[in-house]
Amino acid sequence: MRTTDLELVVTARDRHSASVVGLTLSSPDATDLPPWEPGAHIDVRCGEVVRQYSLCGDRATRSSYHIAVLREAEGRGGSAYLHDEVRLGDRLTVSAPRNNFALVEAERYVFIAGGIGITPIVPMLAEATALGKPWTLDYGGRSRSTMAFQRELAELGPQVSVLPEDESGLLGLEALLADPQSGTKIYCCGPAALLNATEKAAAHWPPGSLHIERFVPKALEVSTDREFEVRLARAGTSHRIPPGTSIIDVLADAGVGVPSSCGVGTCGTCESVVLEGVPEHRDSILNDEERAEGTYMMICVSRASSPALVLDI
């Protein structure tokens, strides 16, 4: 358990859809929890595993967090644990909020969500509304019974389009994003097929227009692994990273503890500062500009293009 982790009490369980349960996690003594911004997520210890869930409650309620959890039939056990094992009054260990999907300033927003990808979008809608910014939401899912937050979204007005696939087909992304709009940011979260289709449909928009968050790693074409060296500036140690072994695993074996959670480059927990060298990015978080800059890397999956890296560890 990290010193920054929190032990919170499950104070409410709600049904957001047939397959999505909402959990309210509260401070045991009603003290304020660390603040968060739209797009933030927390790590949640689910028995023997740790999973990431977007915060989707009211940010003004400082003594609790709210998450919505889809039961993943093909998942790795985290969602089943929260659906089946966790009861009111139980305590869960969670991390402080982190945000890899922050809502940046814009004149207008286009929100696109698929399935459980609606969870980080919900607080973004509230924030955009509070800022007086025009926005639209196109929200797709397999069927209406599987789609969460419909009651809350229905209260937001005609700028919300709830489009179940069995009623409306796939989201019409080409038409939605046909005309690039200056000053507009696109935010998209959902399954990989939706994210890939949105990237394609928005390819002609100005650079930096599209912001996405992935729950699973993006499929990448990567070169064959080769050995390289990692030097730790603060620890003063040097480590050889063999093919097929991650930086973070080598450091852990050497007794160098670096916080990690997902292990697949989607959560940002292991983000490390690169002082020298050129990373070979294999994460699903950094955008093209950040990759080109080479200042940060996710050491659970990324490697080196140069013979050596110097990290601020």
PDB file of N, CA and C in Angstrom, residues 217-275:
ATOM      1  N   PRO A 217      -4.846  -1.487 -23.991  1.00  0.00           N
ATOM      2  CA  PRO A 217      -3.741  -0.937 -24.772  1.00  0.00           C
ATOM      3  C   PRO A 217      -4.078  -0.849 -26.255  1.00  0.00           C
ATOM      4  N   LYS A 218      -3.555   0.191 -26.873  1.00  0.00           N
ATOM      5  CA  LYS A 218      -3.682   0.335 -28.313  1.00  0.00           C
ATOM      6  C   LYS A 218      -2.750  -0.659 -29.004  1.00  0.00           C
ATOM      7  N   ALA A 219      -3.241  -1.299 -30.053  1.00  0.00           N
ATOM      8  CA  ALA A 219      -2.402  -2.223 -30.811  1.00  0.00           C
ATOM      9  C   ALA A 219      -1.330  -1.427 -31.551  1.00  0.00           C
ATOM     10  N   LEU A 220      -0.080  -1.775 -31.322  1.00  0.00           N
ATOM     11  CA  LEU A 220       1.034  -1.049 -31.910  1.00  0.00           C
ATOM     12  C   LEU A 220       1.921  -1.990 -32.707  1.00  0.00           C
ATOM     13  N   GLU A 221       2.485  -1.472 -33.784  1.00  0.00           N
ATOM     14  CA  GLU A 221       3.518  -2.198 -34.498  1.00  0.00           C
ATOM     15  C   GLU A 221       4.857  -1.754 -33.922  1.00  0.00           C
ATOM     16  N   VAL A 222       5.560  -2.665 -33.261  1.00  0.00           N
ATOM     17  CA  VAL A 222       6.809  -2.298 -32.594  1.00  0.00           C
ATOM     18  C   VAL A 222       7.948  -3.141 -33.149  1.00  0.00           C
ATOM     19  N   SER A 223       9.133  -2.570 -33.028  1.00  0.00           N
ATOM     20  CA  SER A 223      10.312  -3.287 -33.495  1.00  0.00           C
ATOM     21  C   SER A 223      10.660  -4.398 -32.507  1.00  0.00           C
ATOM     22  N   THR A 224      11.533  -5.287 -32.938  1.00  0.00           N
ATOM     23  CA  THR A 224      11.967  -6.380 -32.073  1.00  0.00           C
ATOM     24  C   THR A 224      12.708  -5.821 -30.866  1.00  0.00           C
ATOM     25  N   ASP A 225      12.433  -6.379 -29.711  1.00  0.00           N
ATOM     26  CA  ASP A 225      13.118  -5.931 -28.501  1.00  0.00           C
ATOM     27  C   ASP A 225      14.619  -6.168 -28.616  1.00  0.00           C
ATOM     28  N   ARG A 226      15.378  -5.213 -28.071  1.00  0.00           N
ATOM     29  CA  ARG A 226      16.813  -5.410 -27.943  1.00  0.00           C
ATOM     30  C   ARG A 226      17.241  -4.912 -26.571  1.00  0.00           C
ATOM     31  N   GLU A 227      18.386  -5.353 -26.139  1.00  0.00           N
ATOM     32  CA  GLU A 227      18.884  -4.958 -24.831  1.00  0.00           C
ATOM     33  C   GLU A 227      19.319  -3.485 -24.844  1.00  0.00           C
ATOM     34  N   PHE A 228      19.117  -2.811 -23.719  1.00  0.00           N
ATOM     35  CA  PHE A 228      19.598  -1.441 -23.558  1.00  0.00           C
ATOM     36  C   PHE A 228      19.883  -1.197 -22.082  1.00  0.00           C
ATOM     37  N   GLU A 229      20.458  -0.050 -21.798  1.00  0.00           N
ATOM     38  CA  GLU A 229      20.845   0.291 -20.435  1.00  0.00           C
ATOM     39  C   GLU A 229      19.955   1.400 -19.901  1.00  0.00           C
ATOM     40  N   VAL A 230      19.604   1.290 -18.625  1.00  0.00           N
ATOM     41  CA  VAL A 230      18.886   2.357 -17.930  1.00  0.00           C
ATOM     42  C   VAL A 230      19.715   2.791 -16.732  1.00  0.00           C
ATOM     43  N   ARG A 231      20.016   4.084 -16.688  1.00  0.00           N
ATOM     44  CA  ARG A 231      20.741   4.646 -15.548  1.00  0.00           C
ATOM     45  C   ARG A 231      19.769   5.499 -14.736  1.00  0.00           C
ATOM     46  N   LEU A 232      19.801   5.320 -13.436  1.00  0.00           N
ATOM     47  CA  LEU A 232      18.915   6.043 -12.520  1.00  0.00           C
ATOM     48  C   LEU A 232      19.693   7.195 -11.897  1.00  0.00           C
ATOM     49  N   ALA A 233      19.286   8.425 -12.219  1.00  0.00           N
ATOM     50  CA  ALA A 233      20.062   9.598 -11.817  1.00  0.00           C
ATOM     51  C   ALA A 233      20.102   9.772 -10.304  1.00  0.00           C
ATOM     52  N   ARG A 234      18.973   9.592  -9.644  1.00  0.00           N
ATOM     53  CA  ARG A 234      18.944   9.818  -8.188  1.00  0.00           C
ATOM     54  C   ARG A 234      19.484   8.628  -7.420  1.00  0.00           C
ATOM     55  N   ALA A 235      19.181   7.423  -7.876  1.00  0.00           N
ATOM     56  CA  ALA A 235      19.665   6.228  -7.183  1.00  0.00           C
ATOM     57  C   ALA A 235      21.139   5.964  -7.455  1.00  0.00           C
ATOM     58  N   GLY A 236      21.630   6.478  -8.609  1.00  0.00           N
ATOM     59  CA  GLY A 236      23.035   6.283  -8.938  1.00  0.00           C
ATOM     60  C   GLY A 236      23.374   4.877  -9.376  1.00  0.00           C
ATOM     61  N   THR A 237      22.392   4.153  -9.894  1.00  0.00           N
ATOM     62  CA  THR A 237      22.623   2.772 -10.319  1.00  0.00           C
ATOM     63  C   THR A 237      22.376   2.627 -11.810  1.00  0.00           C
ATOM     64  N   SER A 238      22.908   1.539 -12.370  1.00  0.00           N
ATOM     65  CA  SER A 238      22.740   1.247 -13.787  1.00  0.00           C
ATOM     66  C   SER A 238      22.196  -0.163 -13.937  1.00  0.00           C
ATOM     67  N   HIS A 239      21.308  -0.361 -14.931  1.00  0.00           N
ATOM     68  CA  HIS A 239      20.628  -1.648 -15.079  1.00  0.00           C
ATOM     69  C   HIS A 239      20.526  -2.007 -16.554  1.00  0.00           C
ATOM     70  N   ARG A 240      20.808  -3.256 -16.899  1.00  0.00           N
ATOM     71  CA  ARG A 240      20.630  -3.760 -18.242  1.00  0.00           C
ATOM     72  C   ARG A 240      19.206  -4.282 -18.384  1.00  0.00           C
ATOM     73  N   ILE A 241      18.542  -3.887 -19.451  1.00  0.00           N
ATOM     74  CA  ILE A 241      17.156  -4.309 -19.708  1.00  0.00           C
ATOM     75  C   ILE A 241      17.182  -5.296 -20.868  1.00  0.00           C
ATOM     76  N   PRO A 242      17.024  -6.579 -20.601  1.00  0.00           N
ATOM     77  CA  PRO A 242      17.115  -7.572 -21.679  1.00  0.00           C
ATOM     78  C   PRO A 242      15.841  -7.589 -22.526  1.00  0.00           C
ATOM     79  N   PRO A 243      15.913  -8.186 -23.711  1.00  0.00           N
ATOM     80  CA  PRO A 243      14.701  -8.330 -24.531  1.00  0.00           C
ATOM     81  C   PRO A 243      13.613  -9.088 -23.770  1.00  0.00           C
ATOM     82  N   GLY A 244      12.361  -8.645 -23.957  1.00  0.00           N
ATOM     83  CA  GLY A 244      11.233  -9.348 -23.354  1.00  0.00           C
ATOM     84  C   GLY A 244      11.004  -9.064 -21.888  1.00  0.00           C
ATOM     85  N   THR A 245      11.783  -8.160 -21.294  1.00  0.00           N
ATOM     86  CA  THR A 245      11.616  -7.818 -19.879  1.00  0.00           C
ATOM     87  C   THR A 245      11.445  -6.308 -19.766  1.00  0.00           C
ATOM     88  N   SER A 246      10.476  -5.870 -18.966  1.00  0.00           N
ATOM     89  CA  SER A 246      10.202  -4.439 -18.862  1.00  0.00           C
ATOM     90  C   SER A 246      11.196  -3.750 -17.933  1.00  0.00           C
ATOM     91  N   ILE A 247      11.313  -2.447 -18.114  1.00  0.00           N
ATOM     92  CA  ILE A 247      12.165  -1.650 -17.224  1.00  0.00           C
ATOM     93  C   ILE A 247      11.694  -1.796 -15.785  1.00  0.00           C
ATOM     94  N   ILE A 248      10.392  -1.710 -15.579  1.00  0.00           N
ATOM     95  CA  ILE A 248       9.886  -1.710 -14.209  1.00  0.00           C
ATOM     96  C   ILE A 248      10.126  -3.049 -13.523  1.00  0.00           C
ATOM     97  N   ASP A 249      10.078  -4.139 -14.278  1.00  0.00           N
ATOM     98  CA  ASP A 249      10.352  -5.452 -13.680  1.00  0.00           C
ATOM     99  C   ASP A 249      11.823  -5.592 -13.294  1.00  0.00           C
ATOM    100  N   VAL A 250      12.718  -5.101 -14.149  1.00  0.00           N
ATOM    101  CA  VAL A 250      14.144  -5.148 -13.828  1.00  0.00           C
ATOM    102  C   VAL A 250      14.436  -4.314 -12.585  1.00  0.00           C
ATOM    103  N   LEU A 251      13.836  -3.129 -12.510  1.00  0.00           N
ATOM    104  CA  LEU A 251      14.063  -2.278 -11.340  1.00  0.00           C
ATOM    105  C   LEU A 251      13.502  -2.925 -10.074  1.00  0.00           C
ATOM    106  N   ALA A 252      12.332  -3.549 -10.185  1.00  0.00           N
ATOM    107  CA  ALA A 252      11.745  -4.216  -9.015  1.00  0.00           C
ATOM    108  C   ALA A 252      12.649  -5.343  -8.525  1.00  0.00           C
ATOM    109  N   ASP A 253      13.204  -6.117  -9.449  1.00  0.00           N
ATOM    110  CA  ASP A 253      14.112  -7.203  -9.066  1.00  0.00           C
ATOM    111  C   ASP A 253      15.362  -6.677  -8.382  1.00  0.00           C
ATOM    112  N   ALA A 254      15.737  -5.425  -8.723  1.00  0.00           N
ATOM    113  CA  ALA A 254      16.922  -4.816  -8.121  1.00  0.00           C
ATOM    114  C   ALA A 254      16.592  -4.064  -6.835  1.00  0.00           C
ATOM    115  N   GLY A 255      15.341  -4.125  -6.397  1.00  0.00           N
ATOM    116  CA  GLY A 255      14.950  -3.467  -5.162  1.00  0.00           C
ATOM    117  C   GLY A 255      14.603  -2.006  -5.318  1.00  0.00           C
ATOM    118  N   VAL A 256      14.413  -1.550  -6.562  1.00  0.00           N
ATOM    119  CA  VAL A 256      14.031  -0.158  -6.817  1.00  0.00           C
ATOM    120  C   VAL A 256      12.521  -0.117  -7.018  1.00  0.00           C
ATOM    121  N   GLY A 257      11.816   0.381  -6.051  1.00  0.00           N
ATOM    122  CA  GLY A 257      10.357   0.394  -6.116  1.00  0.00           C
ATOM    123  C   GLY A 257       9.824   1.597  -6.869  1.00  0.00           C
ATOM    124  N   VAL A 258       9.102   1.371  -7.948  1.00  0.00           N
ATOM    125  CA  VAL A 258       8.418   2.420  -8.702  1.00  0.00           C
ATOM    126  C   VAL A 258       6.935   2.074  -8.714  1.00  0.00           C
ATOM    127  N   PRO A 259       6.062   2.992  -8.304  1.00  0.00           N
ATOM    128  CA  PRO A 259       4.628   2.683  -8.317  1.00  0.00           C
ATOM    129  C   PRO A 259       4.161   2.234  -9.698  1.00  0.00           C
ATOM    130  N   SER A 260       3.349   1.189  -9.722  1.00  0.00           N
ATOM    131  CA  SER A 260       2.825   0.658 -10.972  1.00  0.00           C
ATOM    132  C   SER A 260       1.452   0.075 -10.706  1.00  0.00           C
ATOM    133  N   SER A 261       0.634   0.022 -11.735  1.00  0.00           N
ATOM    134  CA  SER A 261      -0.712  -0.513 -11.536  1.00  0.00           C
ATOM    135  C   SER A 261      -1.140  -1.391 -12.702  1.00  0.00           C
ATOM    136  N   CYS A 262      -1.422  -0.792 -13.869  1.00  0.00           N
ATOM    137  CA  CYS A 262      -2.021  -1.565 -14.959  1.00  0.00           C
ATOM    138  C   CYS A 262      -1.040  -2.527 -15.608  1.00  0.00           C
ATOM    139  N   GLY A 263       0.217  -2.149 -15.731  1.00  0.00           N
ATOM    140  CA  GLY A 263       1.215  -2.991 -16.377  1.00  0.00           C
ATOM    141  C   GLY A 263       1.127  -3.047 -17.885  1.00  0.00           C
ATOM    142  N   VAL A 264       0.209  -2.274 -18.480  1.00  0.00           N
ATOM    143  CA  VAL A 264       0.030  -2.330 -19.938  1.00  0.00           C
ATOM    144  C   VAL A 264       0.059  -0.948 -20.584  1.00  0.00           C
ATOM    145  N   GLY A 265       0.432   0.080 -19.831  1.00  0.00           N
ATOM    146  CA  GLY A 265       0.600   1.403 -20.415  1.00  0.00           C
ATOM    147  C   GLY A 265      -0.661   2.199 -20.613  1.00  0.00           C
ATOM    148  N   THR A 266      -1.679   1.964 -19.771  1.00  0.00           N
ATOM    149  CA  THR A 266      -2.924   2.719 -19.918  1.00  0.00           C
ATOM    150  C   THR A 266      -3.257   3.617 -18.729  1.00  0.00           C
ATOM    151  N   CYS A 267      -2.592   3.437 -17.582  1.00  0.00           N
ATOM    152  CA  CYS A 267      -3.025   4.181 -16.387  1.00  0.00           C
ATOM    153  C   CYS A 267      -2.125   5.347 -16.017  1.00  0.00           C
ATOM    154  N   GLY A 268      -0.854   5.328 -16.381  1.00  0.00           N
ATOM    155  CA  GLY A 268       0.045   6.432 -16.096  1.00  0.00           C
ATOM    156  C   GLY A 268       0.726   6.391 -14.746  1.00  0.00           C
ATOM    157  N   THR A 269       0.483   5.346 -13.943  1.00  0.00           N
ATOM    158  CA  THR A 269       1.064   5.288 -12.601  1.00  0.00           C
ATOM    159  C   THR A 269       2.586   5.301 -12.635  1.00  0.00           C
ATOM    160  N   CYS A 270       3.173   4.609 -13.597  1.00  0.00           N
ATOM    161  CA  CYS A 270       4.627   4.453 -13.635  1.00  0.00           C
ATOM    162  C   CYS A 270       5.316   5.513 -14.486  1.00  0.00           C
ATOM    163  N   GLU A 271       4.629   6.572 -14.846  1.00  0.00           N
ATOM    164  CA  GLU A 271       5.227   7.613 -15.682  1.00  0.00           C
ATOM    165  C   GLU A 271       6.526   8.117 -15.058  1.00  0.00           C
ATOM    166  N   SER A 272       7.576   8.170 -15.847  1.00  0.00           N
ATOM    167  CA  SER A 272       8.906   8.554 -15.371  1.00  0.00           C
ATOM    168  C   SER A 272       9.490   9.626 -16.277  1.00  0.00           C
ATOM    169  N   VAL A 273      10.303  10.500 -15.679  1.00  0.00           N
ATOM    170  CA  VAL A 273      10.947  11.587 -16.415  1.00  0.00           C
ATOM    171  C   VAL A 273      12.221  11.068 -17.071  1.00  0.00           C
ATOM    172  N   VAL A 274      12.373  11.361 -18.347  1.00  0.00           N
ATOM    173  CA  VAL A 274      13.565  10.972 -19.113  1.00  0.00           C
ATOM    174  C   VAL A 274      14.521  12.159 -19.152  1.00  0.00           C
ATOM    175  N   LEU A 275      15.704  11.988 -18.589  1.00  0.00           N
ATOM    176  CA  LEU A 275      16.713  13.048 -18.569  1.00  0.00           C
ATOM    177  C   LEU A 275      17.634  12.985 -19.781  1.00  0.00           C
TER     178      LEU A 275
END
